Amino acid sequence: MNLVSRVVVASLPLVPRAAVRRIASRYVAGETLDQALETVRLLNAQGCMATLDVLGEDVARKEDSERTVSEYLRAFDGIAMHRLDSNVSVKLTALGLKLDPHHCRRELARIVEAARRHGNFVRIDMEDSSVTDETIRICLEARETYQRVGLVLQAYLKRSLEDARRAAAVGANVRVCKGIYQEPPEIAFQRRDPIRDSFAGLVDFLLESGSYVGVATHDPILLRRALATVERLRLRRDAYEFQMLLGVAGDLRRRLVAGGHRLRVYVPYGEAWEAYSMRRLKENPAIAGNVIRGLFSAG
Ligand SMILES: Cc1cc2nc3c(=O)[nH]c(=O)nc-3n(C[C@H](O)[C@H](O)[C@H](O)COP(=O)(O)OP(=O)(O)OC[C@H]3O[C@@H](n4cnc5c(N)ncnc54)[C@H](O)[C@@H]3O)c2cc1C
């Protein structure tokens, strides 16, 4: 982290809560399911699909994971009732992965069962490297009961190509992203170019293997590289999708949609918006810079 980034991160606690809320409102759909569904409706009207994320991770008590699961069940009902084009993204630590993996599996099974009832899809987000093995294991296990469960691989992790081979072997649906947590150099690429090469390599490998890939990035260079692969392999539009975060890179998003590509927007919502925003901001000084810039442009 360079000096400017360190100063930006150190300044975050000084930013007034109201200002954080105002800036976070660009990245978070709101506190309630109704607000999130309205955001999805607007995105669908713009030709984008969505994935709903109930905010909250790393629960301290099992009861908290039960609340999260109930919210996901309501989300599936709301998506179906309003005929929206959205699936869900779930963090296993929000289902108690670190407290008790068996509890987490049972909680995930309830979400997967709801997805099956609605003919919908569940994406398991990838968190920090302390839970990579367990997350992949639980995700692949869940696929044995219902295939429409997908995993995420992070390009900064040196292990990811090996994980991609396992995923491709069972035809899993994979989101590829750079990775947002701070990881040590022994296990993770630290510099921009090796991360980009790893990202492009994962996307190429998975698409060549016939896996459905969610290309999750706003990086124009990586988007160009993915588009070149799609062209080279003459892929149908339903063999892959692009994915972006709510509130980020609207222009790129619109261009991809206009080009006829499938594009899904990640829509986080829930009461834990503040903790989520602050954590994301601290983890990624580049994003923190956006907050400080936002403070000056938010008027
Ligand atoms: C749909 C989706 C799902 C994700 N799921 C996971 C996951 O499960 N696990 C995980 O570890 N990470 C996840 N991420 C985060 C990802 O790993 C990156 O940290 C994040 O997307 C930024 O990387 P980038 O590829 O866009 O490249 P960057 O080089 O970081 O960004 C490229 C450009 O995009 C813009 N940009 C990027 N992020 C922001 C932002 N927040 N605000 C404003 N501008 C921004 C900037 O202009 C930047 O120059 C996900 C990202 C997306 C889009």
Short mmCIF file of C-alpha atoms and ligand atoms in Angstrom, two decimals:
data_model
loop_
_atom_site.label_atom_id
_atom_site.label_comp_id
_atom_site.label_asym_id
_atom_site.label_seq_id
_atom_site.Cartn_x
_atom_site.Cartn_y
_atom_site.Cartn_z
CA MET A 1 0.00 0.00 0.00
CA ASN A 2 1.56 3.32 -1.00
CA LEU A 3 1.66 6.41 1.20
CA VAL A 4 -1.35 8.09 -0.41
CA SER A 5 -3.40 4.92 0.03
CA ARG A 6 -2.34 4.61 3.66
CA VAL A 7 -3.39 8.20 4.34
CA VAL A 8 -6.73 7.64 2.60
CA VAL A 9 -7.46 4.50 4.63
CA ALA A 10 -6.36 6.15 7.88
CA SER A 11 -8.75 9.04 7.16
CA LEU A 12 -11.82 6.84 6.73
CA PRO A 13 -12.93 6.77 10.38
CA LEU A 14 -13.00 10.59 10.27
CA VAL A 15 -15.54 10.63 7.45
CA PRO A 16 -18.97 11.48 8.92
CA ARG A 17 -21.49 8.59 8.90
CA ALA A 18 -23.97 10.59 6.83
CA ALA A 19 -21.30 11.15 4.18
CA VAL A 20 -20.39 7.45 4.12
CA ARG A 21 -24.10 6.65 3.76
CA ARG A 22 -24.44 9.08 0.88
CA ILE A 23 -21.45 7.63 -0.94
CA ALA A 24 -22.34 4.03 -0.07
CA SER A 25 -25.79 4.59 -1.58
CA ARG A 26 -24.13 4.40 -4.97
CA TYR A 27 -22.78 0.91 -4.22
CA VAL A 28 -25.57 -0.47 -2.00
CA ALA A 29 -29.23 -0.79 -3.05
CA GLY A 30 -30.60 0.09 0.40
CA GLU A 31 -31.50 -1.58 3.67
CA THR A 32 -34.65 -3.43 2.62
CA LEU A 33 -35.60 -6.14 0.15
CA ASP A 34 -38.13 -3.80 -1.48
CA GLN A 35 -35.36 -1.28 -2.23
CA ALA A 36 -33.17 -4.04 -3.64
CA LEU A 37 -35.99 -5.39 -5.83
CA GLU A 38 -36.66 -1.89 -7.15
CA THR A 39 -32.96 -1.55 -8.07
CA VAL A 40 -33.13 -4.91 -9.86
CA ARG A 41 -36.27 -3.81 -11.71
CA LEU A 42 -34.46 -0.69 -12.97
CA LEU A 43 -31.42 -2.73 -14.00
CA ASN A 44 -33.60 -5.27 -15.83
CA ALA A 45 -35.25 -2.38 -17.67
CA GLN A 46 -31.75 -1.35 -18.83
CA GLY A 47 -31.11 -4.86 -20.17
CA CYS A 48 -28.97 -6.03 -17.21
CA MET A 49 -29.42 -9.12 -15.07
CA ALA A 50 -28.68 -8.93 -11.34
CA THR A 51 -27.42 -10.94 -8.41
CA LEU A 52 -28.71 -10.03 -4.94
CA ASP A 53 -26.33 -10.12 -1.99
CA VAL A 54 -27.70 -9.88 1.56
CA LEU A 55 -25.01 -7.88 3.35
CA GLY A 56 -23.23 -9.38 6.32
CA GLU A 57 -20.33 -11.75 6.73
CA ASP A 58 -18.49 -13.60 9.45
CA VAL A 59 -21.42 -13.96 11.90
CA ALA A 60 -20.64 -14.28 15.59
CA ARG A 61 -23.78 -16.27 16.50
CA LYS A 62 -25.71 -19.02 14.72
CA GLU A 63 -28.98 -17.05 15.08
CA ASP A 64 -27.53 -14.36 12.82
CA SER A 65 -27.01 -16.84 10.01
CA GLU A 66 -30.63 -17.97 10.36
CA ARG A 67 -31.79 -14.39 9.78
CA THR A 68 -29.60 -14.16 6.70
CA VAL A 69 -31.00 -17.39 5.30
CA SER A 70 -34.60 -16.21 5.88
CA GLU A 71 -33.76 -13.03 3.99
CA TYR A 72 -32.44 -15.05 1.03
CA LEU A 73 -35.65 -17.11 1.02
CA ARG A 74 -37.68 -13.88 0.94
CA ALA A 75 -35.41 -12.58 -1.84
CA PHE A 76 -36.15 -15.65 -4.01
CA ASP A 77 -39.89 -15.17 -3.39
CA GLY A 78 -39.65 -11.45 -4.27
CA ILE A 79 -37.67 -12.13 -7.46
CA ALA A 80 -40.27 -14.67 -8.56
CA MET A 81 -43.29 -12.59 -7.54
CA HIS A 82 -42.06 -9.56 -9.51
CA ARG A 83 -40.74 -11.74 -12.38
CA LEU A 84 -37.29 -10.22 -12.10
CA ASP A 85 -34.11 -11.50 -13.74
CA SER A 86 -31.86 -12.02 -10.74
CA ASN A 87 -30.10 -14.77 -8.87
CA VAL A 88 -28.36 -14.50 -5.47
CA SER A 89 -24.77 -14.37 -4.20
CA VAL A 90 -24.01 -15.82 -0.77
CA LYS A 91 -21.01 -15.58 1.57
CA LEU A 92 -20.48 -18.78 3.55
CA THR A 93 -19.07 -16.95 6.58
CA ALA A 94 -22.47 -15.21 6.80
CA LEU A 95 -23.94 -18.71 7.18
CA GLY A 96 -21.55 -19.50 10.05
CA LEU A 97 -18.72 -21.22 8.14
CA LYS A 98 -16.16 -20.16 10.75
CA LEU A 99 -18.40 -21.15 13.68
CA ASP A 100 -19.40 -24.58 12.48
CA PRO A 101 -19.05 -25.88 8.91
CA HIS A 102 -21.88 -28.40 9.45
CA HIS A 103 -24.24 -25.60 10.47
CA CYS A 104 -23.10 -23.65 7.42
CA ARG A 105 -23.82 -26.63 5.12
CA ARG A 106 -27.33 -26.98 6.57
CA GLU A 107 -28.01 -23.27 6.12
CA LEU A 108 -26.73 -23.33 2.54
CA ALA A 109 -28.92 -26.37 1.84
CA ARG A 110 -32.01 -24.27 2.77
CA ILE A 111 -30.98 -21.58 0.28
CA VAL A 112 -30.20 -24.13 -2.41
CA GLU A 113 -33.56 -25.83 -1.83
CA ALA A 114 -35.32 -22.46 -2.34
CA ALA A 115 -33.29 -21.93 -5.54
CA ARG A 116 -34.39 -25.34 -6.77
CA ARG A 117 -38.06 -24.55 -5.99
CA HIS A 118 -37.80 -21.36 -8.03
CA GLY A 119 -35.54 -22.78 -10.75
CA ASN A 120 -32.99 -20.12 -9.80
CA PHE A 121 -29.22 -20.06 -9.24
CA VAL A 122 -26.94 -19.56 -6.20
CA ARG A 123 -23.44 -18.09 -6.48
CA ILE A 124 -21.10 -18.73 -3.55
CA ASP A 125 -18.88 -15.65 -3.19
CA MET A 126 -15.22 -16.27 -2.43
CA GLU A 127 -13.78 -14.74 0.75
CA ASP A 128 -10.26 -14.61 2.19
CA SER A 129 -7.77 -17.45 1.80
CA SER A 130 -8.48 -18.91 5.26
CA VAL A 131 -11.74 -20.30 3.83
CA THR A 132 -10.85 -21.02 0.17
CA ASP A 133 -10.58 -24.81 0.53
CA GLU A 134 -13.73 -25.16 2.60
CA THR A 135 -15.71 -22.82 0.33
CA ILE A 136 -14.79 -24.78 -2.81
CA ARG A 137 -15.52 -28.08 -1.06
CA ILE A 138 -18.95 -26.97 0.17
CA CYS A 139 -19.82 -25.46 -3.19
CA LEU A 140 -18.93 -28.60 -5.14
CA GLU A 141 -20.83 -30.74 -2.59
CA ALA A 142 -23.91 -28.53 -2.95
CA ARG A 143 -23.76 -29.00 -6.74
CA GLU A 144 -24.24 -32.72 -6.21
CA THR A 145 -27.79 -32.06 -5.02
CA TYR A 146 -28.59 -29.13 -7.33
CA GLN A 147 -26.35 -28.21 -10.26
CA ARG A 148 -27.21 -24.53 -10.38
CA VAL A 149 -24.74 -23.55 -7.68
CA GLY A 150 -21.65 -21.71 -8.86
CA LEU A 151 -18.30 -20.80 -7.39
CA VAL A 152 -15.85 -17.89 -7.60
CA LEU A 153 -12.13 -18.03 -8.32
CA GLN A 154 -9.79 -15.15 -7.52
CA ALA A 155 -7.11 -14.38 -10.09
CA TYR A 156 -4.64 -13.11 -7.48
CA LEU A 157 -4.42 -16.55 -5.83
CA LYS A 158 -1.63 -18.64 -7.33
CA ARG A 159 -3.67 -21.81 -6.75
CA SER A 160 -6.63 -20.72 -8.87
CA LEU A 161 -5.67 -22.43 -12.14
CA GLU A 162 -5.54 -25.73 -10.26
CA ASP A 163 -8.98 -24.97 -8.77
CA ALA A 164 -10.24 -24.05 -12.24
CA ARG A 165 -9.21 -27.52 -13.47
CA ARG A 166 -11.30 -29.11 -10.71
CA ALA A 167 -14.24 -26.83 -11.48
CA ALA A 168 -14.03 -27.48 -15.22
CA ALA A 169 -13.86 -31.23 -14.65
CA VAL A 170 -17.38 -31.15 -13.18
CA GLY A 171 -18.68 -28.45 -15.54
CA ALA A 172 -19.13 -25.87 -12.78
CA ASN A 173 -20.30 -22.33 -13.45
CA VAL A 174 -17.44 -20.05 -12.35
CA ARG A 175 -17.21 -16.33 -11.65
CA VAL A 176 -13.64 -15.07 -12.19
CA CYS A 177 -12.62 -11.91 -10.31
CA LYS A 178 -9.29 -10.37 -9.30
CA GLY A 179 -9.91 -10.81 -5.55
CA ILE A 180 -10.46 -8.10 -2.98
CA TYR A 181 -8.77 -9.27 0.24
CA GLN A 182 -5.19 -8.57 1.32
CA GLU A 183 -3.25 -11.82 0.84
CA PRO A 184 0.46 -12.57 1.43
CA PRO A 185 2.93 -12.81 -1.50
CA GLU A 186 3.57 -16.52 -0.81
CA ILE A 187 0.10 -17.39 -2.05
CA ALA A 188 -1.04 -14.37 -4.06
CA PHE A 189 0.25 -12.26 -6.92
CA GLN A 190 0.66 -8.68 -5.72
CA ARG A 191 1.27 -6.75 -8.89
CA ARG A 192 -1.22 -5.59 -11.50
CA ASP A 193 0.20 -7.39 -14.54
CA PRO A 194 0.57 -10.92 -13.10
CA ILE A 195 -2.97 -10.58 -11.68
CA ARG A 196 -4.26 -9.54 -15.09
CA ASP A 197 -2.42 -12.43 -16.80
CA SER A 198 -3.80 -14.88 -14.28
CA PHE A 199 -7.34 -13.49 -14.76
CA ALA A 200 -7.15 -13.76 -18.55
CA GLY A 201 -5.61 -17.24 -18.28
CA LEU A 202 -8.45 -18.44 -16.03
CA VAL A 203 -11.13 -17.02 -18.31
CA ASP A 204 -9.49 -18.58 -21.40
CA PHE A 205 -9.01 -21.96 -19.74
CA LEU A 206 -12.57 -22.14 -18.42
CA LEU A 207 -14.21 -20.96 -21.65
CA GLU A 208 -12.08 -23.36 -23.70
CA SER A 209 -13.18 -26.16 -21.33
CA GLY A 210 -16.84 -25.35 -21.97
CA SER A 211 -17.54 -23.91 -18.51
CA TYR A 212 -20.00 -21.05 -18.18
CA VAL A 213 -17.97 -18.06 -16.97
CA GLY A 214 -18.98 -14.87 -15.18
CA VAL A 215 -16.24 -12.39 -16.15
CA ALA A 216 -16.36 -10.07 -13.11
CA THR A 217 -14.26 -6.99 -13.76
CA HIS A 218 -14.40 -3.32 -14.69
CA ASP A 219 -10.85 -3.39 -16.03
CA PRO A 220 -11.04 -2.35 -19.72
CA ILE A 221 -7.91 -4.36 -20.61
CA LEU A 222 -9.40 -7.56 -19.19
CA LEU A 223 -12.74 -6.89 -20.81
CA ARG A 224 -10.98 -6.56 -24.18
CA ARG A 225 -9.06 -9.78 -23.60
CA ALA A 226 -12.23 -11.67 -22.65
CA LEU A 227 -14.07 -10.30 -25.69
CA ALA A 228 -11.21 -11.47 -27.93
CA THR A 229 -11.51 -14.98 -26.48
CA VAL A 230 -15.28 -15.00 -26.95
CA GLU A 231 -14.70 -14.02 -30.58
CA ARG A 232 -11.91 -16.54 -31.14
CA LEU A 233 -14.00 -19.40 -29.73
CA ARG A 234 -17.11 -18.14 -31.56
CA LEU A 235 -19.09 -18.53 -28.35
CA ARG A 236 -22.82 -18.12 -28.18
CA ARG A 237 -24.04 -15.25 -26.00
CA ASP A 238 -25.43 -17.70 -23.46
CA ALA A 239 -22.03 -19.34 -22.83
CA TYR A 240 -20.72 -16.53 -20.63
CA GLU A 241 -21.68 -13.26 -18.96
CA PHE A 242 -19.98 -10.13 -17.74
CA GLN A 243 -20.48 -9.04 -14.15
CA MET A 244 -20.01 -5.64 -12.53
CA LEU A 245 -20.66 -4.01 -9.17
CA LEU A 246 -23.61 -1.69 -8.63
CA GLY A 247 -22.54 1.92 -9.08
CA VAL A 248 -19.31 1.16 -10.95
CA ALA A 249 -18.35 1.64 -14.61
CA GLY A 250 -21.83 2.45 -15.95
CA ASP A 251 -20.44 3.40 -19.37
CA LEU A 252 -18.65 0.09 -19.87
CA ARG A 253 -21.76 -1.71 -18.70
CA ARG A 254 -23.97 0.08 -21.21
CA ARG A 255 -21.52 -0.57 -24.06
CA LEU A 256 -21.43 -4.31 -23.34
CA VAL A 257 -25.22 -4.51 -23.16
CA ALA A 258 -25.52 -2.54 -26.41
CA GLY A 259 -23.11 -5.06 -27.97
CA GLY A 260 -25.58 -7.84 -27.11
CA HIS A 261 -23.59 -9.39 -24.24
CA ARG A 262 -25.20 -10.72 -21.07
CA LEU A 263 -24.32 -8.51 -18.12
CA ARG A 264 -25.13 -9.06 -14.46
CA VAL A 265 -24.91 -6.38 -11.77
CA TYR A 266 -24.02 -7.32 -8.20
CA VAL A 267 -26.63 -5.68 -5.96
CA PRO A 268 -25.79 -5.70 -2.23
CA TYR A 269 -28.43 -4.65 0.28
CA GLY A 270 -29.23 -4.94 3.97
CA GLU A 271 -28.80 -3.41 7.38
CA ALA A 272 -25.08 -4.21 7.45
CA TRP A 273 -24.39 -1.67 4.70
CA GLU A 274 -22.14 0.52 6.82
CA ALA A 275 -19.83 -2.22 8.11
CA TYR A 276 -19.70 -3.65 4.58
CA SER A 277 -18.84 -0.34 2.97
CA MET A 278 -16.16 0.52 5.52
CA ARG A 279 -14.58 -2.93 5.29
CA ARG A 280 -14.53 -2.84 1.50
CA LEU A 281 -13.07 0.65 1.62
CA LYS A 282 -10.32 -0.31 4.03
CA GLU A 283 -9.50 -3.44 2.08
CA ASN A 284 -9.16 -1.60 -1.17
CA PRO A 285 -7.49 1.82 -1.04
CA ALA A 286 -8.35 2.32 -4.70
CA ILE A 287 -12.01 2.21 -3.73
CA ALA A 288 -11.31 4.31 -0.64
CA GLY A 289 -9.95 6.94 -2.99
CA ASN A 290 -13.34 6.95 -4.68
CA VAL A 291 -14.97 7.71 -1.34
CA ILE A 292 -12.75 10.66 -0.70
CA ARG A 293 -13.30 11.86 -4.28
CA GLY A 294 -17.03 11.23 -3.78
CA LEU A 295 -16.97 13.42 -0.68
CA PHE A 296 -15.80 16.31 -2.78
CA SER A 297 -18.18 15.68 -5.67
CA ALA A 298 -21.26 14.75 -3.64
CA GLY A 299 -21.98 18.38 -3.02
C1 LIG B 1 -19.70 -8.94 -9.82
C2 LIG B 1 -18.48 -8.97 -8.96
C3 LIG B 1 -18.39 -9.94 -7.98
C4 LIG B 1 -17.26 -10.02 -7.16
N1 LIG B 1 -17.13 -11.04 -6.27
C5 LIG B 1 -16.00 -11.16 -5.55
C6 LIG B 1 -15.79 -12.28 -4.69
O1 LIG B 1 -16.63 -13.18 -4.58
N2 LIG B 1 -14.63 -12.32 -4.00
C7 LIG B 1 -13.66 -11.35 -4.12
O2 LIG B 1 -12.61 -11.47 -3.47
N3 LIG B 1 -13.86 -10.28 -4.90
C8 LIG B 1 -14.99 -10.16 -5.61
N4 LIG B 1 -15.15 -9.08 -6.43
C9 LIG B 1 -14.22 -7.93 -6.34
C10 LIG B 1 -13.07 -8.08 -7.31
O3 LIG B 1 -12.25 -9.13 -6.85
C11 LIG B 1 -12.26 -6.78 -7.40
O4 LIG B 1 -11.72 -6.44 -6.19
C12 LIG B 1 -13.03 -5.59 -7.92
O5 LIG B 1 -13.95 -5.99 -8.92
C13 LIG B 1 -12.12 -4.57 -8.59
O6 LIG B 1 -11.37 -5.21 -9.60
P1 LIG B 1 -11.46 -4.91 -11.16
O7 LIG B 1 -11.30 -6.22 -11.87
O8 LIG B 1 -12.69 -4.16 -11.49
O9 LIG B 1 -10.14 -4.12 -11.46
P2 LIG B 1 -9.58 -2.75 -10.84
O10 LIG B 1 -8.28 -2.54 -11.52
O11 LIG B 1 -9.59 -2.77 -9.36
O12 LIG B 1 -10.63 -1.72 -11.32
C14 LIG B 1 -10.71 -1.33 -12.69
C15 LIG B 1 -11.42 0.02 -12.72
O13 LIG B 1 -12.77 -0.15 -12.29
C16 LIG B 1 -13.16 0.94 -11.45
N5 LIG B 1 -13.56 0.40 -10.14
C17 LIG B 1 -13.33 -0.83 -9.67
N6 LIG B 1 -13.92 -1.00 -8.45
C18 LIG B 1 -14.52 0.19 -8.15
C19 LIG B 1 -15.31 0.69 -7.07
N7 LIG B 1 -15.65 -0.08 -6.04
N8 LIG B 1 -15.73 1.96 -7.12
C20 LIG B 1 -15.46 2.74 -8.17
N9 LIG B 1 -14.74 2.34 -9.23
C21 LIG B 1 -14.28 1.09 -9.23
C22 LIG B 1 -12.00 1.89 -11.36
O14 LIG B 1 -12.20 2.85 -12.36
C23 LIG B 1 -10.82 1.04 -11.73
O15 LIG B 1 -9.80 1.78 -12.32
C24 LIG B 1 -16.24 -9.03 -7.29
C25 LIG B 1 -16.35 -8.05 -8.29
C26 LIG B 1 -17.42 -8.04 -9.12
C27 LIG B 1 -17.47 -7.02 -10.22
#
